Tab-separated table of C-alpha atoms in Angstrom:
chain	number	residue	atom	x	y	z
A	1277	UNK	CA	241.513	176.962	181.209
A	1278	UNK	CA	240.905	179.672	178.639
A	1279	UNK	CA	237.166	179.432	179.239
A	1280	UNK	CA	237.746	179.688	182.987
A	1281	UNK	CA	239.975	182.738	182.523
A	1282	UNK	CA	237.393	184.395	180.283
A	1283	UNK	CA	234.644	183.577	182.752
A	1284	UNK	CA	236.634	185.040	185.635
A	1285	UNK	CA	237.453	188.130	183.603
A	1286	UNK	CA	233.792	188.646	182.710
A	1287	UNK	CA	232.667	188.062	186.258
A	1288	UNK	CA	235.282	190.525	187.483
A	1289	UNK	CA	234.159	193.128	184.939
A	1290	UNK	CA	230.460	192.665	185.722
A	1291	UNK	CA	230.997	192.766	189.446
A	1292	UNK	CA	233.162	195.863	189.142
A	1293	UNK	CA	230.389	197.704	187.274
A	1294	UNK	CA	228.023	197.369	190.220
A	1295	UNK	CA	228.998	199.814	192.943
A	1296	UNK	CA	228.384	198.853	196.534
A	1297	UNK	CA	225.230	200.427	197.882
A	1298	UNK	CA	226.042	203.035	200.483
A	1299	UNK	CA	223.132	205.172	201.720
A	1300	UNK	CA	223.727	208.847	201.082
A	1301	UNK	CA	221.589	211.820	200.139
A	1302	UNK	CA	220.975	212.308	196.416
A	1303	UNK	CA	223.510	214.422	194.506
A	1304	UNK	CA	222.382	218.059	194.628
A	1305	UNK	CA	223.049	220.938	192.301
A	1306	UNK	CA	224.719	223.330	193.106
A	1307	UNK	CA	225.708	222.084	196.583
A	1308	UNK	CA	227.678	219.043	195.350
A	1309	UNK	CA	229.418	220.815	192.478
A	1310	UNK	CA	232.418	223.102	192.118
A	1311	UNK	CA	231.998	226.862	192.344
A	1312	UNK	CA	234.331	227.346	189.368
A	1313	UNK	CA	234.044	226.028	185.828
A	1314	UNK	CA	236.334	224.346	183.376
A	1315	UNK	CA	237.099	226.903	180.684
A	1316	UNK	CA	237.136	226.015	177.028
A	1317	UNK	CA	240.307	226.628	175.044
A	1318	UNK	CA	238.199	227.806	172.132
A	1319	UNK	CA	235.418	230.343	171.795
A	1320	UNK	CA	232.549	228.883	169.815
A	1321	UNK	CA	230.597	231.181	167.513
A	1322	UNK	CA	227.335	229.360	166.847
A	1323	UNK	CA	225.038	230.557	164.080
A	1324	UNK	CA	221.542	230.132	165.576
A	1325	UNK	CA	219.999	229.748	162.121
A	1326	UNK	CA	222.270	227.159	160.553
A	1327	UNK	CA	223.765	225.816	163.821
A	1328	UNK	CA	227.138	226.105	162.099
A	1329	UNK	CA	229.984	226.441	164.584
A	1330	UNK	CA	233.121	228.492	164.006
A	1331	UNK	CA	236.021	228.235	166.456
A	1332	UNK	CA	238.571	230.786	167.499
A	1333	UNK	CA	241.219	230.540	170.182
A	1334	UNK	CA	240.449	232.184	173.524
A	1335	UNK	CA	242.854	235.008	174.313
A	1336	UNK	CA	244.546	235.030	176.694
A	1337	UNK	CA	244.638	231.218	176.986
A	1338	UNK	CA	242.591	230.016	179.982
A	1339	UNK	CA	244.550	228.892	183.030
A	1340	UNK	CA	242.122	226.137	183.974
A	1341	UNK	CA	241.004	224.269	180.873
A	1342	UNK	CA	240.616	220.762	179.418
A	1343	UNK	CA	239.557	219.461	182.821
A	1344	UNK	CA	235.972	218.306	182.176
A	1345	UNK	CA	236.883	214.707	182.921
A	1346	UNK	CA	238.939	215.667	185.943
A	1347	UNK	CA	236.118	217.761	187.381
A	1348	UNK	CA	233.345	215.236	186.744
A	1349	UNK	CA	235.505	212.546	188.336
A	1350	UNK	CA	236.390	214.738	191.321
A	1351	UNK	CA	232.793	215.888	191.860
A	1352	UNK	CA	231.758	212.265	192.228
A	1353	UNK	CA	234.702	211.555	194.544
A	1354	UNK	CA	233.676	214.435	196.803
A	1355	UNK	CA	230.079	213.246	196.705
A	1356	UNK	CA	231.173	209.735	197.607
A	1357	UNK	CA	234.161	210.152	199.869
A	1358	UNK	CA	233.754	213.530	201.589
A	1359	UNK	CA	231.498	214.724	204.373
A	1360	UNK	CA	231.239	218.454	204.995
A	1361	UNK	CA	230.730	219.730	208.524
A	1362	UNK	CA	230.015	223.444	208.694
A	1363	UNK	CA	229.878	223.418	212.499
A	1364	UNK	CA	233.396	222.036	212.974
A	1365	UNK	CA	236.321	224.495	213.302
A	1366	UNK	CA	238.036	225.435	210.054
A	1367	UNK	CA	241.579	224.299	209.186
A	1368	UNK	CA	244.483	226.136	207.628
A	1369	UNK	CA	245.288	225.763	203.900
A	1370	UNK	CA	247.719	222.881	204.487
A	1371	UNK	CA	245.096	220.967	206.422
A	1372	UNK	CA	242.549	221.401	203.662
A	1373	UNK	CA	245.045	220.465	200.984
A	1374	UNK	CA	245.746	217.205	202.774
A	1375	UNK	CA	242.032	216.412	203.022
A	1376	UNK	CA	241.371	217.249	199.360
A	1377	UNK	CA	244.196	214.979	198.242
A	1378	UNK	CA	242.842	212.227	200.441
A	1379	UNK	CA	239.423	212.539	198.801
A	1380	UNK	CA	240.987	212.527	195.337
A	1381	UNK	CA	242.893	209.357	196.161
A	1382	UNK	CA	239.604	207.472	196.627
A	1383	UNK	CA	238.440	205.021	193.980
A	1384	UNK	CA	236.391	206.996	191.424
A	1385	UNK	CA	234.657	203.828	190.231
A	1386	UNK	CA	232.764	202.802	193.341
A	1387	UNK	CA	231.255	204.419	196.433
A	1388	UNK	CA	233.642	204.926	199.289
A	1389	UNK	CA	233.054	202.941	202.437
A	1390	UNK	CA	234.453	205.700	204.626
A	1391	UNK	CA	234.312	209.450	204.236
A	1392	UNK	CA	236.807	212.239	204.799
A	1393	UNK	CA	235.411	214.912	207.128
A	1394	UNK	CA	235.960	218.431	205.797
A	1395	UNK	CA	235.287	220.973	208.564
A	1396	UNK	CA	234.191	224.576	208.301
A	1397	UNK	CA	232.040	224.321	205.164
A	1398	UNK	CA	228.566	223.071	204.434
A	1399	UNK	CA	229.215	221.650	200.953
A	1400	UNK	CA	231.611	221.392	198.015
A	1401	UNK	CA	230.227	224.553	196.417
A	1402	UNK	CA	231.085	226.797	199.372
A	1403	UNK	CA	234.376	225.010	200.040
A	1404	UNK	CA	235.588	225.276	196.435
A	1405	UNK	CA	234.527	228.929	196.294
A	1406	UNK	CA	236.655	229.707	199.340
A	1407	UNK	CA	239.643	227.599	198.238
A	1408	UNK	CA	239.473	227.762	194.457
A	1409	UNK	CA	243.220	227.881	193.828
A	1410	UNK	CA	243.936	225.100	196.309
A	1411	UNK	CA	241.308	222.787	194.795
A	1412	UNK	CA	242.341	223.538	191.213
A	1413	UNK	CA	245.944	222.822	192.097
A	1414	UNK	CA	245.023	219.500	193.677
A	1415	UNK	CA	242.967	218.373	190.676
A	1416	UNK	CA	245.015	216.607	188.045
A	1417	UNK	CA	245.926	218.179	184.738
A	1418	UNK	CA	244.301	217.561	181.350
A	1419	UNK	CA	246.246	214.292	181.007
A	1420	UNK	CA	243.703	212.560	183.196
A	1421	UNK	CA	240.943	213.332	180.666
A	1422	UNK	CA	243.150	212.267	177.753
A	1423	UNK	CA	244.073	209.022	179.478
A	1424	UNK	CA	240.599	208.190	180.690
A	1425	UNK	CA	240.514	204.405	180.431
A	1426	UNK	CA	237.185	204.215	178.621
A	1427	UNK	CA	238.383	206.395	175.734
A	1428	UNK	CA	239.056	203.241	173.719
A	1429	UNK	CA	235.296	202.812	173.309
A	1430	UNK	CA	234.684	206.080	171.499
A	1431	UNK	CA	236.114	204.955	168.166
A	1432	UNK	CA	233.636	202.109	167.869
A	1433	UNK	CA	230.085	202.890	166.741
A	1434	UNK	CA	227.104	203.020	169.085
A	1435	UNK	CA	224.018	201.247	167.826
A	1436	UNK	CA	220.512	202.419	168.802
A	1437	UNK	CA	220.171	199.276	170.905
A	1438	UNK	CA	223.397	200.100	172.762
A	1439	UNK	CA	222.080	203.588	173.468
A	1440	UNK	CA	218.780	202.188	174.739
A	1441	UNK	CA	220.673	199.842	177.067
A	1442	UNK	CA	222.887	202.720	178.151
A	1443	UNK	CA	219.800	204.802	179.065
A	1444	UNK	CA	218.535	201.870	181.143
A	1445	UNK	CA	221.941	201.531	182.836
A	1446	UNK	CA	221.999	205.230	183.687
A	1447	UNK	CA	218.548	204.975	185.265
A	1448	UNK	CA	219.609	201.890	187.204
A	1449	UNK	CA	222.737	203.639	188.453
A	1450	UNK	CA	220.700	206.646	189.603
A	1451	UNK	CA	218.260	204.311	191.333
A	1452	UNK	CA	221.228	202.853	193.248
A	1453	UNK	CA	222.193	206.358	194.316
A	1454	UNK	CA	225.376	206.376	192.232
A	1455	UNK	CA	225.487	209.328	189.778
A	1456	UNK	CA	227.044	208.075	186.544
A	1457	UNK	CA	229.726	209.991	184.647
A	1458	UNK	CA	229.084	209.893	180.919
A	1459	UNK	CA	231.235	210.560	177.894
A	1460	UNK	CA	229.255	212.608	175.354
A	1461	UNK	CA	230.549	212.556	171.791
A	1462	UNK	CA	229.807	212.609	168.077
A	1463	UNK	CA	232.943	210.814	166.929
A	1464	UNK	CA	234.322	210.798	164.237
A	1465	UNK	CA	233.074	214.388	164.326
A	1466	UNK	CA	234.799	216.350	167.071
A	1467	UNK	CA	232.068	218.938	167.593
A	1468	UNK	CA	231.622	217.617	171.114
A	1469	UNK	CA	233.856	215.362	173.198
A	1470	UNK	CA	232.892	215.992	176.782
A	1471	UNK	CA	232.282	214.404	180.185
A	1472	UNK	CA	229.352	215.263	182.452
A	1473	UNK	CA	227.981	213.798	185.657
A	1474	UNK	CA	224.341	212.663	185.514
A	1475	UNK	CA	222.516	213.135	188.810
A	1476	UNK	CA	218.791	212.956	188.127
A	1477	UNK	CA	216.247	211.861	185.545
A	1478	UNK	CA	212.620	212.546	184.683
A	1479	UNK	CA	210.737	209.984	182.656
A	1480	UNK	CA	207.886	210.778	180.280
A	1481	UNK	CA	206.152	208.401	177.897
A	1482	UNK	CA	208.208	209.757	174.996
A	1483	UNK	CA	211.617	210.415	176.535
A	1484	UNK	CA	213.917	210.345	179.521
A	1485	UNK	CA	215.286	213.709	180.560
A	1486	UNK	CA	218.639	213.302	182.293
A	1487	UNK	CA	219.886	216.213	184.406
A	1488	UNK	CA	223.641	216.495	184.509
A	1489	UNK	CA	226.372	218.557	186.092
A	1490	UNK	CA	228.361	220.126	183.289
A	1491	UNK	CA	231.884	221.025	184.495
A	1492	UNK	CA	231.927	223.771	181.853
A	1493	UNK	CA	229.043	225.600	183.522
A	1494	UNK	CA	228.965	226.302	187.248
A	1495	UNK	CA	225.680	228.207	186.999
A	1496	UNK	CA	223.216	225.488	186.155
A	1497	UNK	CA	222.756	221.844	185.240
A	1498	UNK	CA	222.429	220.676	181.683
A	1499	UNK	CA	219.848	218.397	180.110
A	1500	UNK	CA	220.571	215.287	178.058
A	1501	UNK	CA	217.418	213.818	176.499
A	1502	UNK	CA	216.898	210.230	175.481
A	1503	UNK	CA	214.241	209.660	172.825
A	1504	UNK	CA	212.580	206.308	173.488
A	1505	UNK	CA	211.360	205.800	169.936
A	1506	UNK	CA	214.498	206.669	167.981
A	1507	UNK	CA	216.772	205.409	170.784
A	1508	UNK	CA	219.009	208.448	170.579
A	1509	UNK	CA	220.409	210.923	173.051
A	1510	UNK	CA	220.375	214.653	172.386
A	1511	UNK	CA	222.531	217.230	174.158
A	1512	UNK	CA	221.136	220.672	174.923
A	1513	UNK	CA	222.409	223.787	173.190
A	1514	UNK	CA	225.234	225.415	175.144
A	1515	UNK	CA	227.859	228.070	174.602
A	1516	UNK	CA	230.092	225.396	173.060
A	1517	UNK	CA	227.620	223.139	171.232
A	1518	UNK	CA	224.605	224.014	169.070
A	1519	UNK	CA	222.560	221.141	170.485
A	1520	UNK	CA	221.521	217.921	168.809
A	1521	UNK	CA	222.048	214.156	168.727
A	1522	UNK	CA	225.056	212.711	170.534
A	1523	UNK	CA	226.319	209.321	171.585
A	1524	UNK	CA	226.574	208.587	175.280
A	1525	UNK	CA	228.329	205.951	177.360
A	1526	UNK	CA	229.230	205.710	181.032
A	1527	UNK	CA	232.871	205.970	182.047
A	1528	UNK	CA	234.719	205.547	185.342
A	1529	UNK	CA	232.560	202.485	185.480
A	1530	UNK	CA	233.936	198.984	185.914
A	1531	UNK	CA	237.191	197.517	184.737
A	1532	UNK	CA	237.313	198.620	181.108
A	1533	UNK	CA	235.476	201.930	181.181
B	213	UNK	CA	260.285	189.889	157.230
B	214	UNK	CA	260.208	193.195	155.362
B	215	UNK	CA	256.996	192.118	153.679
B	216	UNK	CA	255.249	191.324	156.989
B	217	UNK	CA	256.513	194.566	158.517
B	218	UNK	CA	255.039	196.433	155.563
B	219	UNK	CA	251.723	194.604	155.934
B	220	UNK	CA	251.610	195.300	159.678
B	221	UNK	CA	252.404	198.965	159.025
B	222	UNK	CA	249.654	199.184	156.438
B	223	UNK	CA	247.178	197.609	158.844
B	224	UNK	CA	248.150	200.107	161.566
B	225	UNK	CA	247.748	203.040	159.162
B	226	UNK	CA	244.407	201.687	157.966
B	227	UNK	CA	243.264	201.206	161.537
B	228	UNK	CA	244.107	204.822	162.306
B	229	UNK	CA	242.495	206.025	159.089
B	230	UNK	CA	239.144	204.301	159.352
B	231	UNK	CA	238.528	205.597	162.880
B	232	UNK	CA	237.335	202.381	164.426
B	233	UNK	CA	234.813	199.897	163.168
B	234	UNK	CA	234.375	200.934	159.555
B	235	UNK	CA	231.209	198.909	159.025
B	236	UNK	CA	229.591	200.511	162.035
B	237	UNK	CA	230.532	204.011	160.938
B	238	UNK	CA	229.228	203.248	157.463
B	239	UNK	CA	225.861	202.168	158.857
B	240	UNK	CA	225.831	205.193	161.173
B	241	UNK	CA	226.400	207.480	158.193
B	242	UNK	CA	223.522	205.822	156.346
B	243	UNK	CA	221.106	205.966	159.260
B	244	UNK	CA	218.129	208.240	158.637
B	245	UNK	CA	215.800	209.504	161.309
B	246	UNK	CA	212.326	210.806	160.521
B	247	UNK	CA	210.307	212.840	162.984
B	248	UNK	CA	206.901	214.467	162.467
B	249	UNK	CA	207.103	218.242	162.502
B	250	UNK	CA	203.641	219.283	161.216
B	251	UNK	CA	200.283	217.579	160.935
B	252	UNK	CA	198.314	218.229	157.764
B	253	UNK	CA	195.249	216.103	158.060
B	254	UNK	CA	193.487	213.578	160.276
B	255	UNK	CA	190.450	211.397	159.782
B	256	UNK	CA	188.788	208.411	161.341
B	257	UNK	CA	188.543	205.544	158.909
B	258	UNK	CA	186.493	202.741	160.357
B	259	UNK	CA	188.161	202.015	163.698
B	260	UNK	CA	191.480	203.713	162.979
B	261	UNK	CA	192.775	207.256	163.271
B	262	UNK	CA	194.705	208.181	160.131
B	263	UNK	CA	197.281	210.973	160.316
B	264	UNK	CA	198.957	212.709	157.412
B	265	UNK	CA	201.987	214.694	158.380
B	266	UNK	CA	205.270	216.191	157.281
B	267	UNK	CA	208.370	214.440	158.584
B	268	UNK	CA	211.800	215.993	158.879
B	269	UNK	CA	214.465	213.594	157.651
B	270	UNK	CA	217.855	213.956	159.326
B	271	UNK	CA	221.046	211.961	159.456
B	272	UNK	CA	222.397	210.239	162.534
B	273	UNK	CA	223.935	213.481	163.794
B	274	UNK	CA	220.750	215.465	163.324
B	275	UNK	CA	221.716	217.288	160.142
B	276	UNK	CA	218.464	217.951	158.214
B	277	UNK	CA	218.335	216.250	154.832
B	278	UNK	CA	214.814	217.143	153.694
B	279	UNK	CA	211.120	216.646	154.264
B	280	UNK	CA	208.752	213.830	153.379
B	281	UNK	CA	204.961	213.590	153.332
B	282	UNK	CA	204.002	210.620	155.465
B	283	UNK	CA	200.823	208.946	156.644
B	284	UNK	CA	200.186	206.458	159.407
B	285	UNK	CA	197.222	204.983	161.190
B	286	UNK	CA	196.663	203.897	164.766
B	287	UNK	CA	193.872	201.781	166.179
B	288	UNK	CA	191.307	203.697	168.213
B	289	UNK	CA	191.160	200.666	170.471
B	290	UNK	CA	194.779	201.396	171.513
B	291	UNK	CA	193.748	204.892	172.557
B	292	UNK	CA	190.833	203.540	174.574
B	293	UNK	CA	192.951	201.100	176.560
B	294	UNK	CA	193.602	201.833	180.211
B	295	UNK	CA	197.208	200.674	179.714
B	296	UNK	CA	198.273	202.596	176.621
B	297	UNK	CA	201.368	200.942	175.082
B	298	UNK	CA	204.652	202.789	175.666
B	299	UNK	CA	205.751	205.094	172.892
B	300	UNK	CA	208.592	202.833	171.727
B	301	UNK	CA	206.221	199.926	171.119
B	302	UNK	CA	203.008	201.768	170.241
B	303	UNK	CA	201.547	199.927	167.229
B	304	UNK	CA	201.609	202.234	164.206
B	305	UNK	CA	200.720	201.165	160.696
B	306	UNK	CA	202.700	203.019	158.027
B	307	UNK	CA	200.679	204.129	155.006
B	308	UNK	CA	201.694	205.670	151.693
B	309	UNK	CA	202.288	209.395	152.017
B	310	UNK	CA	199.560	210.138	149.473
B	311	UNK	CA	196.888	208.096	151.244
B	312	UNK	CA	193.550	209.626	150.188
B	313	UNK	CA	191.189	210.945	152.816
B	314	UNK	CA	188.251	208.722	153.596
B	315	UNK	CA	185.930	208.357	156.548
B	316	UNK	CA	185.153	211.116	159.021
B	317	UNK	CA	187.299	214.230	158.990
B	318	UNK	CA	188.946	215.206	162.291
B	319	UNK	CA	189.591	218.875	162.927
B	320	UNK	CA	193.170	219.738	163.892
B	321	UNK	CA	193.153	221.957	166.940
B	322	UNK	CA	196.100	223.645	168.577
B	323	UNK	CA	196.020	222.887	172.302
B	324	UNK	CA	195.569	225.966	174.442
B	325	UNK	CA	194.477	228.168	171.540
B	326	UNK	CA	191.080	228.716	173.165
B	327	UNK	CA	189.204	228.194	169.905
B	328	UNK	CA	186.080	226.102	170.301
B	329	UNK	CA	185.561	223.244	167.858
B	330	UNK	CA	183.064	220.454	167.622
B	331	UNK	CA	184.213	216.863	167.992
B	332	UNK	CA	185.803	214.915	166.569
B	333	UNK	CA	188.935	216.999	166.881
B	334	UNK	CA	192.607	216.353	167.548
B	335	UNK	CA	194.184	218.497	170.239
B	336	UNK	CA	197.820	219.021	169.237
B	337	UNK	CA	200.210	220.079	171.995
B	338	UNK	CA	203.341	220.800	169.976
B	339	UNK	CA	205.538	221.607	172.954
B	340	UNK	CA	204.820	218.287	174.636
B	341	UNK	CA	204.634	216.391	171.343
B	342	UNK	CA	201.244	215.073	172.441
B	343	UNK	CA	197.991	214.576	170.544
B	344	UNK	CA	194.610	213.914	172.144
B	345	UNK	CA	191.647	212.779	170.089
B	346	UNK	CA	188.256	214.017	171.257
B	347	UNK	CA	185.315	212.182	169.812
B	348	UNK	CA	181.600	212.745	170.253
B	349	UNK	CA	180.993	209.522	172.169
B	350	UNK	CA	183.964	208.987	174.479
B	351	UNK	CA	185.258	212.535	174.929
B	352	UNK	CA	189.063	212.741	175.261
B	353	UNK	CA	190.924	209.525	174.526
B	354	UNK	CA	194.364	208.681	175.870
B	355	UNK	CA	197.213	210.959	174.755
B	356	UNK	CA	199.153	209.819	171.729
B	357	UNK	CA	202.794	210.902	171.579
B	358	UNK	CA	203.987	212.067	168.177
B	359	UNK	CA	207.341	210.463	168.960
B	360	UNK	CA	205.644	207.126	168.217
B	361	UNK	CA	205.575	208.210	164.569
B	362	UNK	CA	209.328	208.741	164.464
B	363	UNK	CA	211.335	206.050	162.778
B	364	UNK	CA	214.867	205.249	161.828
B	365	UNK	CA	216.001	203.427	158.734
B	366	UNK	CA	219.194	202.763	156.874
B	367	UNK	CA	219.688	204.348	153.456
B	368	UNK	CA	219.839	201.694	150.755
B	369	UNK	CA	223.177	202.850	149.325
B	370	UNK	CA	224.959	201.507	152.401
B	371	UNK	CA	224.195	197.842	151.874
B	372	UNK	CA	226.321	197.214	148.749
B	373	UNK	CA	229.272	198.747	150.617
B	374	UNK	CA	228.977	196.495	153.661
B	375	UNK	CA	231.075	193.603	152.242
B	376	UNK	CA	233.960	195.998	151.505
B	377	UNK	CA	233.642	197.523	154.950
B	378	UNK	CA	233.799	194.085	156.543
B	379	UNK	CA	237.023	193.337	154.682
B	380	UNK	CA	238.563	196.570	155.948
B	381	UNK	CA	237.440	195.736	159.481
B	382	UNK	CA	238.914	192.261	159.263
B	383	UNK	CA	242.281	193.857	158.508
B	384	UNK	CA	242.152	196.758	160.953
B	385	UNK	CA	240.146	195.752	163.997
B	386	UNK	CA	242.733	193.249	165.276
B	387	UNK	CA	245.205	196.150	165.403
B	388	UNK	CA	242.775	198.283	167.388
B	389	UNK	CA	241.927	195.436	169.733
B	390	UNK	CA	245.632	194.714	170.206
B	391	UNK	CA	246.200	198.238	171.532
B	392	UNK	CA	242.957	198.453	173.557
B	393	UNK	CA	244.385	196.598	176.597
B	394	UNK	CA	247.294	199.049	176.686
B	395	UNK	CA	244.830	201.964	176.846
B	396	UNK	CA	242.955	200.240	179.634
B	397	UNK	CA	246.080	199.435	181.636
B	398	UNK	CA	247.671	202.866	181.247
B	399	UNK	CA	244.410	204.815	181.484
B	400	UNK	CA	242.951	206.319	184.624
């Protein structure tokens, strides 16, 4: 009985990690991303020579912060569950709010089988630029990032083999047309603890270059490199991280992540 | 009862203090990564290309720990194959860092520098991390990626500590695993 239960649980978990294939255009930057960015609570002063990072609190405190997980999750929900129709007549704010909430109610872990039509705009970028306050209000607060189900995994180490398998899983997910959301960290160091949405990859003999939507930067995608020989990921230098090796695992993925 | 409560409390505090799997974090802390950053010398010894280079040694989080002189050789036959092995499984023989030069010297040449050199020479494209050997008979051989010379190892000081780490994990991991389902159920 126990064996049967375990088998069912494993089968459930494995099946849940494989999203249903639904044909859709590849995720595009900037069209499928938000026009606004998640702001960091801290300002990071990075010494380019030593890569030492000093933190100081942003003043005044940002109004829209600690939402990297919320934004990565929502970007994938819009990609999966929304269809923009620029030719259709626009709605009033209440109408759009209802549609946004409907999109955000969709399952973030698998492709939607039906899509919510959002009239008057050609993509998420233009829609979120025109209705920034409405969209920000509809997105959940920082609690959703704190309570991300897969957070349990971050306290356990990531072996090189796990990272190699994770790189393969990310490629497989992209090949299925399902952009994975990844948790990027250096735990137990807290120099980075971030979620990004991977939407493309370039393979070379020496590495895999993953292109990702960084909710902290609305201006351009970020690069996460996987070194095939050392089986490590490296995150690009940004305004909040000096660049360097990180651990990566996919979240909003299956039953336990 | 009080005794078991105290033991459970200690286990919870330990679990919080060791930040997860202690053995894994110990091995992570001891992991060393070496990557070539400068090539000093190259020569063809019999049927192998021998490279002497400086490797940057860093910890698992990329913090530089120092430099080492390294040497390695690769079979020319692997560079002449039509299906060059992928970088993660490219056969590299590690040699002592002070391997003496023998055989035919290969000139190191910076790719794109425009300087003209006679073969054999090694075209080094630092930006792409790619080396191409040009010899007098075959011309340019298949590109060799310097990443194939990178390696990871575990510092020796970690191994005597592993038994102690396993004991700590035996006491603390059940606590962490006990709470994991709650995180999964309550989490988004």
